[in-house]
mmCIF file of C-alpha atoms in Angstrom:
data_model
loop_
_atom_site.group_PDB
_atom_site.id
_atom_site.type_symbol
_atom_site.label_atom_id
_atom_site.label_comp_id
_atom_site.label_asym_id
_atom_site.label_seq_id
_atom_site.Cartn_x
_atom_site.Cartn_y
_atom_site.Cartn_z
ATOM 1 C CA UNK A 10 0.000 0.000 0.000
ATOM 2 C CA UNK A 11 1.532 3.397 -1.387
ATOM 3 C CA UNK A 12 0.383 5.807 1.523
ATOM 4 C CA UNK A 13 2.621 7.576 3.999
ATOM 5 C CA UNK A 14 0.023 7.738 6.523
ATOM 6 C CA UNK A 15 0.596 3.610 6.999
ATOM 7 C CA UNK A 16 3.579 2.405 8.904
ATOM 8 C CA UNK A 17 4.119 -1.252 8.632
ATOM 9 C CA UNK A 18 6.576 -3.086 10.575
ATOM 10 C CA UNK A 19 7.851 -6.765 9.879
ATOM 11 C CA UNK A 20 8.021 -9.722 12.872
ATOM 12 C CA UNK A 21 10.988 -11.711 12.593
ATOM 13 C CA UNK A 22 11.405 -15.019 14.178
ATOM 14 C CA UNK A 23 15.118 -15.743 15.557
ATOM 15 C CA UNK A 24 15.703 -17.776 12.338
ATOM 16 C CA UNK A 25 15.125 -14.502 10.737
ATOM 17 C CA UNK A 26 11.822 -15.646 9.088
ATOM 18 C CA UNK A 27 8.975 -13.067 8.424
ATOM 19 C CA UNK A 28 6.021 -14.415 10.603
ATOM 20 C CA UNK A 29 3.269 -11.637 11.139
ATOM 21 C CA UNK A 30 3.630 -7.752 10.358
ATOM 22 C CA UNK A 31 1.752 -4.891 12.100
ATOM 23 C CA UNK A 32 0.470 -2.064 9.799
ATOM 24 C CA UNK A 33 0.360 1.392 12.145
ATOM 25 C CA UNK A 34 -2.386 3.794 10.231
ATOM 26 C CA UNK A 35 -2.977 7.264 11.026
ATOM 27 C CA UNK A 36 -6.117 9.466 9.997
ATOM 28 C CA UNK A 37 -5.621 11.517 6.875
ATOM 29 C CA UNK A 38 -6.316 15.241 7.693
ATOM 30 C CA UNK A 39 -7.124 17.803 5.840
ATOM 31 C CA UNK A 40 -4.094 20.364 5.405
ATOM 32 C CA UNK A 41 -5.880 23.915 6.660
ATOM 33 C CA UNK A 42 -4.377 27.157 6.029
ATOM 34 C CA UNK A 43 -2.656 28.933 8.741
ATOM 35 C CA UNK A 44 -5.268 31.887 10.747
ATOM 36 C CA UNK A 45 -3.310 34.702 10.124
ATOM 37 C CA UNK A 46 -4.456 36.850 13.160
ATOM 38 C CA UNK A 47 -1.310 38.252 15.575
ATOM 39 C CA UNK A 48 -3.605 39.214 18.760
ATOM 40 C CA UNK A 49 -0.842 41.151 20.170
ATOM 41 C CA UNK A 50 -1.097 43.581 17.308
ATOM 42 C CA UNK A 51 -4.023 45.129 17.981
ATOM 43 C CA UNK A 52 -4.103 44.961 22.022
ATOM 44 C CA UNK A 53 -0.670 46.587 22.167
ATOM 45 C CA UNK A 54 -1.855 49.621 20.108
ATOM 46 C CA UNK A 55 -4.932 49.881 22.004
ATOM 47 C CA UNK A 56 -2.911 49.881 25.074
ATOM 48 C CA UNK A 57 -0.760 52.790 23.929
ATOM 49 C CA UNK A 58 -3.751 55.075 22.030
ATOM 50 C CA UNK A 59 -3.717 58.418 23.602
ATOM 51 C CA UNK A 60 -6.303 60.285 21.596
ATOM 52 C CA UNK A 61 -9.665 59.997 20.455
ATOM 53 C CA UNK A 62 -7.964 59.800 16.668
ATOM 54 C CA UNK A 63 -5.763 56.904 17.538
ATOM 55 C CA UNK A 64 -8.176 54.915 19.494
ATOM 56 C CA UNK A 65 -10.813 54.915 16.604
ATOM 57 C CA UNK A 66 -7.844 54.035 14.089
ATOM 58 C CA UNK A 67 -7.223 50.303 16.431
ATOM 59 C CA UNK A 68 -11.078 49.893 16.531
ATOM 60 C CA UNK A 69 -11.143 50.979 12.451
ATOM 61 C CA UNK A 70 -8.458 48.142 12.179
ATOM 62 C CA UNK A 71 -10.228 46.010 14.322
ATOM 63 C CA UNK A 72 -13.085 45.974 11.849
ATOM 64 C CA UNK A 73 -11.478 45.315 8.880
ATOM 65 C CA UNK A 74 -9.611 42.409 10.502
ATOM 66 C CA UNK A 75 -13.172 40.795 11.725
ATOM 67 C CA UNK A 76 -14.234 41.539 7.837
ATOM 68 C CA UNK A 77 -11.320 39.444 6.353
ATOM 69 C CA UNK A 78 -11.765 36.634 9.274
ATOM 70 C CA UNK A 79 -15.411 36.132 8.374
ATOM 71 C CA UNK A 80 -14.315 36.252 4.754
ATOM 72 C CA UNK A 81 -11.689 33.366 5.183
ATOM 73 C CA UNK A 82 -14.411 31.296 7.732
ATOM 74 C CA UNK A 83 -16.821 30.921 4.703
ATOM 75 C CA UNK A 84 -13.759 29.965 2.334
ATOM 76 C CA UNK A 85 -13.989 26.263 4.629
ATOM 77 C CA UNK A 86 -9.507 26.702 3.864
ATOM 78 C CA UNK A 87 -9.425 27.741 7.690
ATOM 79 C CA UNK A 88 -9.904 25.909 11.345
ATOM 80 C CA UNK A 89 -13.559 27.381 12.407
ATOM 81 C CA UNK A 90 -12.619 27.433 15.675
ATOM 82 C CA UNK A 91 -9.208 29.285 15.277
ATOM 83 C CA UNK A 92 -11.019 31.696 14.041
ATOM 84 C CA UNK A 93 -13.887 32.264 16.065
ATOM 85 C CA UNK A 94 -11.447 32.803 18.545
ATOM 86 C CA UNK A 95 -9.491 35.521 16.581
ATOM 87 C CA UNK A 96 -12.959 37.406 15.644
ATOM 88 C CA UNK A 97 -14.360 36.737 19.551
ATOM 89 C CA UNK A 98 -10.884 39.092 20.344
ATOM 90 C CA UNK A 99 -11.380 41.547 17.599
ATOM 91 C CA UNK A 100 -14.694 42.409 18.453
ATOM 92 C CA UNK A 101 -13.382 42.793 22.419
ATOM 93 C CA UNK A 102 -11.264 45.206 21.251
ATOM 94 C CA UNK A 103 -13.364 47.476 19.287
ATOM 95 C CA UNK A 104 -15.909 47.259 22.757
ATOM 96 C CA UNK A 105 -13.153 48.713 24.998
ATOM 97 C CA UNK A 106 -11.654 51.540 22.090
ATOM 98 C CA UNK A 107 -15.369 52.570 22.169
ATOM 99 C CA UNK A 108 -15.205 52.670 26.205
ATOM 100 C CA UNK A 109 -12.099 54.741 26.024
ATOM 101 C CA UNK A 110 -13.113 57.047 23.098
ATOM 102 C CA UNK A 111 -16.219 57.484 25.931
ATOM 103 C CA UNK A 112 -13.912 58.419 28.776
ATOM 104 C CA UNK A 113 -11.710 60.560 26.899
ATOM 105 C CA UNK A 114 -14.685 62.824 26.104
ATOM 106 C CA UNK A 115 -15.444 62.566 29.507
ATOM 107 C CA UNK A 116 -12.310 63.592 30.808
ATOM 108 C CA UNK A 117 -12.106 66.247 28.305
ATOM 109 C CA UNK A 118 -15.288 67.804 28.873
ATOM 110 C CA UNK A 119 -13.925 67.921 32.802
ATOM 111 C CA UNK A 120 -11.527 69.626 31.368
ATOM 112 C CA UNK A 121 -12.927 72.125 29.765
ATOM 113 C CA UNK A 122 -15.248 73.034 32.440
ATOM 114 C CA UNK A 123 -12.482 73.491 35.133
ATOM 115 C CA UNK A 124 -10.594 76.078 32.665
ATOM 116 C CA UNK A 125 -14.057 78.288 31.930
ATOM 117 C CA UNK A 126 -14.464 77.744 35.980
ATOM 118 C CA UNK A 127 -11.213 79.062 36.874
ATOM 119 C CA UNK A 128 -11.209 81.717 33.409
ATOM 120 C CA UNK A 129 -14.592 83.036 35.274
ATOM 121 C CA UNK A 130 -13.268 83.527 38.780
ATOM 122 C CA UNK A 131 -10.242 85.574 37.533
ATOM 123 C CA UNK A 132 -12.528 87.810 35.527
ATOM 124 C CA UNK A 133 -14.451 88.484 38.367
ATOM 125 C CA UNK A 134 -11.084 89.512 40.487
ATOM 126 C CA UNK A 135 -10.480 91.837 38.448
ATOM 127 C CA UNK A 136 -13.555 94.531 38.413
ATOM 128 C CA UNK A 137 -12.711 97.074 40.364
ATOM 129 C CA UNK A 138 -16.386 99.221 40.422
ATOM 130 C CA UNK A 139 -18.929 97.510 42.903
ATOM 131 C CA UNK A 140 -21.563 98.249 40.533
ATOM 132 C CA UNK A 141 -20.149 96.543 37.573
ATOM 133 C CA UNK A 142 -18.634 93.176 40.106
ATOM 134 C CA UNK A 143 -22.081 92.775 41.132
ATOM 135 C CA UNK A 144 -23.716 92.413 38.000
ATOM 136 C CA UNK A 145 -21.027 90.570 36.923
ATOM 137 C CA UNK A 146 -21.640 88.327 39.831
ATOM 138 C CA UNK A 147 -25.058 87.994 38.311
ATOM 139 C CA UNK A 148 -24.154 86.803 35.097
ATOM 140 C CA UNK A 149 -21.388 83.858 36.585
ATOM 141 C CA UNK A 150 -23.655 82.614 38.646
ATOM 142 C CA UNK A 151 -26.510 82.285 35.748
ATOM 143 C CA UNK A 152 -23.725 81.180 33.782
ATOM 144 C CA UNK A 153 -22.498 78.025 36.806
ATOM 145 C CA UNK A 154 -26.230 77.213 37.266
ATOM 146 C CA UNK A 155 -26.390 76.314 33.141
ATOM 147 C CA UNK A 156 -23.394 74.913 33.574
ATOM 148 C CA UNK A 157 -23.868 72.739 36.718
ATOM 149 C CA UNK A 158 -27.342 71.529 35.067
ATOM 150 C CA UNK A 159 -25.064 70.314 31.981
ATOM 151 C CA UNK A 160 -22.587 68.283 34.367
ATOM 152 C CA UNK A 161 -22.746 67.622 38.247
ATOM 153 C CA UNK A 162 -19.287 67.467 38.032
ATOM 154 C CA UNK A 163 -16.724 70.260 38.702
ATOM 155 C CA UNK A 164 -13.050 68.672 39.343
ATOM 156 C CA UNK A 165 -9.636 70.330 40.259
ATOM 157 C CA UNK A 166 -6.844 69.046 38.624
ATOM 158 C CA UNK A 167 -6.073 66.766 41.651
ATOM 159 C CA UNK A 168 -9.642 65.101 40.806
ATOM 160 C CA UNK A 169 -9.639 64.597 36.788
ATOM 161 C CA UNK A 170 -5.971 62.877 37.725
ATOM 162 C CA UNK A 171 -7.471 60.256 39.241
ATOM 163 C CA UNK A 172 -10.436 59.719 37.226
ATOM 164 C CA UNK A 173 -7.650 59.442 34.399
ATOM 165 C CA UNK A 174 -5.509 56.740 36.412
ATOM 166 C CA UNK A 175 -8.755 54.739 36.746
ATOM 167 C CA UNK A 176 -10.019 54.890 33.153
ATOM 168 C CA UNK A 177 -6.664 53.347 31.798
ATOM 169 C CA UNK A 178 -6.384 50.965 34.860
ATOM 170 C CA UNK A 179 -10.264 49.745 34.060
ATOM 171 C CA UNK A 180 -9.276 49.296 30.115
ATOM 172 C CA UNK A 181 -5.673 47.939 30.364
ATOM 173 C CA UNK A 182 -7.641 44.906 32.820
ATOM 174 C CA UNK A 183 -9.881 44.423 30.107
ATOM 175 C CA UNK A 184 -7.422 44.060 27.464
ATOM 176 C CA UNK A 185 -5.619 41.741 29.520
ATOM 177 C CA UNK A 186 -8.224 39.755 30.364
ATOM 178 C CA UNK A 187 -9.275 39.307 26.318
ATOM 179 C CA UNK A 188 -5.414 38.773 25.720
ATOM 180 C CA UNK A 189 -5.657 35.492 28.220
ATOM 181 C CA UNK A 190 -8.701 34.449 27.383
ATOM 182 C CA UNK A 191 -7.624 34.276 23.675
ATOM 183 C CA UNK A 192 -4.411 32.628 24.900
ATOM 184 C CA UNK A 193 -6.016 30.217 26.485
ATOM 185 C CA UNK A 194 -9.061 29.257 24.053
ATOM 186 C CA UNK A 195 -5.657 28.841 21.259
ATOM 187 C CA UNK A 196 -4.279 25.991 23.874
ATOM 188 C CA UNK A 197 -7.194 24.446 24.066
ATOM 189 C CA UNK A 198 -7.710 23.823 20.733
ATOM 190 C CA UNK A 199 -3.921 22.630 20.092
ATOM 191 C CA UNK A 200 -4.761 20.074 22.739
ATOM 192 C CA UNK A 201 -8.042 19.062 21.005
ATOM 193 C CA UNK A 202 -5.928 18.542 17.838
ATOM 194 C CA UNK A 203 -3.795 16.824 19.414
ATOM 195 C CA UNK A 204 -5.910 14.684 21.302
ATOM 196 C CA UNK A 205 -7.771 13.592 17.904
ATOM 197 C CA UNK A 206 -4.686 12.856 15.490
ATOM 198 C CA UNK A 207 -3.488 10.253 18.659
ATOM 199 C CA UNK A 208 -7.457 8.771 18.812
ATOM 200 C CA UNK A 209 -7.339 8.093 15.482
ATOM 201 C CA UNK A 210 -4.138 5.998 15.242
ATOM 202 C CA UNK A 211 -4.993 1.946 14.903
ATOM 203 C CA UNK A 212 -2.953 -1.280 14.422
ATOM 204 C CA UNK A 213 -3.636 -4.226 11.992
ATOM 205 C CA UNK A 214 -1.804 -7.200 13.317
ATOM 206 C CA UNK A 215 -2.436 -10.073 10.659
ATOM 207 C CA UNK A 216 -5.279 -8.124 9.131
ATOM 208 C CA UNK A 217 -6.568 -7.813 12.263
ATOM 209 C CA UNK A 218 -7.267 -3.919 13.230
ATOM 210 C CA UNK A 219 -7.503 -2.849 16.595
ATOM 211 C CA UNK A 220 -7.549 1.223 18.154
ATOM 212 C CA UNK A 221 -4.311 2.136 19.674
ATOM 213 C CA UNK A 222 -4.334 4.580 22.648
ATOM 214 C CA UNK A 223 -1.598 7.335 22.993
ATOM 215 C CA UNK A 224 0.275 6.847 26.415
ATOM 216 C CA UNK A 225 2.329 9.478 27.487
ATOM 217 C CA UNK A 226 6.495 9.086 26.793
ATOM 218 C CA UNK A 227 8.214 7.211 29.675
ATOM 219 C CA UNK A 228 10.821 10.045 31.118
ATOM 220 C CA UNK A 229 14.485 9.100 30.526
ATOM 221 C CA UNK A 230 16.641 9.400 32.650
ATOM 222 C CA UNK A 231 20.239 9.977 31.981
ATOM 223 C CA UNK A 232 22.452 7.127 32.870
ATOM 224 C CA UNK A 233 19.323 5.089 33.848
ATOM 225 C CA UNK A 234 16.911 2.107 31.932
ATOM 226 C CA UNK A 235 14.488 2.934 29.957
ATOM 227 C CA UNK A 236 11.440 0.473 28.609
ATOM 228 C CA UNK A 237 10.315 0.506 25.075
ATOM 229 C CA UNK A 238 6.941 -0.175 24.712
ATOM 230 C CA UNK A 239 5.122 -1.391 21.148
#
C-alpha cells in the first residue's frame, strides 16, 4: 500500500523468518491554512492610544480584521474554531476603544469646564467698580447654574488625575483579560488537535485492526533504563 500515513513493521522469528507484520495507520487530515491573526497587534496599540484619533484608528483596524476573518471562515480553507477565537478578540477590542473614546470625552469635557471655571473667577477679580462686580456676579452665577445643570461634576486638577488613572487601569484589565482568554481558548484547541490525530491511530496485526491509545512518553533518565513499549 503506497500511503505515507501507513507504517508497517515486519516480525521476525530468531531464524530470521517473516512471521506476522503490524500495519500502524494514522487518519488523513485535511491540510488547513494557517489563521493569520497576531492578537498582540491590535491589544498593544490599544494599550498605547492616547487620543480619540488613535483609538478609533485600532477599533477601524479592528473591523477590517473581523471583515477578512469572516471572509476566510466561509472559504472552509481555515480551522472554524481558530477563528472564532481571533474574531471573539477583535470584536473585544473594538468594545473597549469605544469605552475609552467614551472616557476621553469625559475627561475632556472635565476639562474644559475646570478652565471656563477658573477663566470666570479671575474675571471676576479683576472689576474694580462695585456696581459693575455685582452684576457681573449675576451673570457667573446664571452662567455656573447652566453649567452645573449640563454636568454635576466640577473637578480640580487633583480630581480629573485620578479619574484618568482609573479609566486606563479599568481598560488595560480588560485588554488583559481578552489577551488570556484568547491565549487560552488557542491551547485548548492545540490540545483538542492533538488529542484527535493520537485517537485516530490503529494497528492491523495479521489483518486484524484494533484502536491504539496514545500513552504518554516514559521520562528518561540519563544514565538510567528505559522500557520501550510497542
Amino acid at each position: 500500500m503506497n500511503n505515507s500515513n501507513v507504517r508497517k513493521i515486519s516480525i521476525k522469528d530468531t531464524d530470521g523468518k517473516v512471521t506476522g507484520t503490524i500495519s500502524i495507520t494514522k487518519p488523513t487530515k485535511k491540510k488547513q491554512r494557517k489563521v493569520q491573526y497576531n492578537f498582540k497587534e491590535l491589544s498593544g496599540q490599544l494599550m498605547r492610544a492616547k487620543t480619540m484619533g488613535n483609538t478609533s484608528q485600532v477599533a477601524a483596524k479592528a473591523r477590517g480584521k473581523i471583515a477578512q476573518l469572516r471572509k476566510n471562515l466561509r472559504s472552509g480553507e481555515y480551522d472554524d474554531k481558530k477563528i472564532e477565537n481571533a474574531i471573539n478578540h477583535a470584536e473585544k477590542m473594538i468594545r473597549i476603544a469605544q469605552k475609552r473614546m467614551k472616557h476621553l470625552r469625559e475627561e475632556d469635557n472635565e476639562k474644559k469646564q475646570h478652565r471656563v471655571s477658573q477663566t470666570r473667577k479671575e474675571k471676576t477679580k479683576t472689576v474694580s467698580k462695585e456696581s459693575i462686580r455685582r452684576e457681573a456676579l449675576k451673570k457667573v452665577d446664571k452662567s455656573s447654574d447652566s453649567l452645573t445643570r449640563m454636568s454635576a461634576k466640577n473637578m480640580d486638577p487633583y480630581e480629573l488625575e485620578r479619574l484618568k488613572k482609573k479609566h486606563r487601569s479599568e481598560e488595560m484589565r480588560e485588554i488583559r483579560e481578552a489577551d488570556l482568554k484568547y491565549i487560552k481558548a488557542m491551547h485548548e484547541r492545540q490540545e483538542n488537535d492533538e488529542q484527535a490525530i493520537s485517537s485516530g491511530v490503529s494497528c492491523e496485526i495479521s489483518g486484524v485492526e484494533m484502536p491504539v491509545t496514545a500513552e504518554e512518553p516514559p521520562v528518561s533518565v540519563e544514565g538510567g533504563n528505559f522500557d520501550l513499549t510497542i
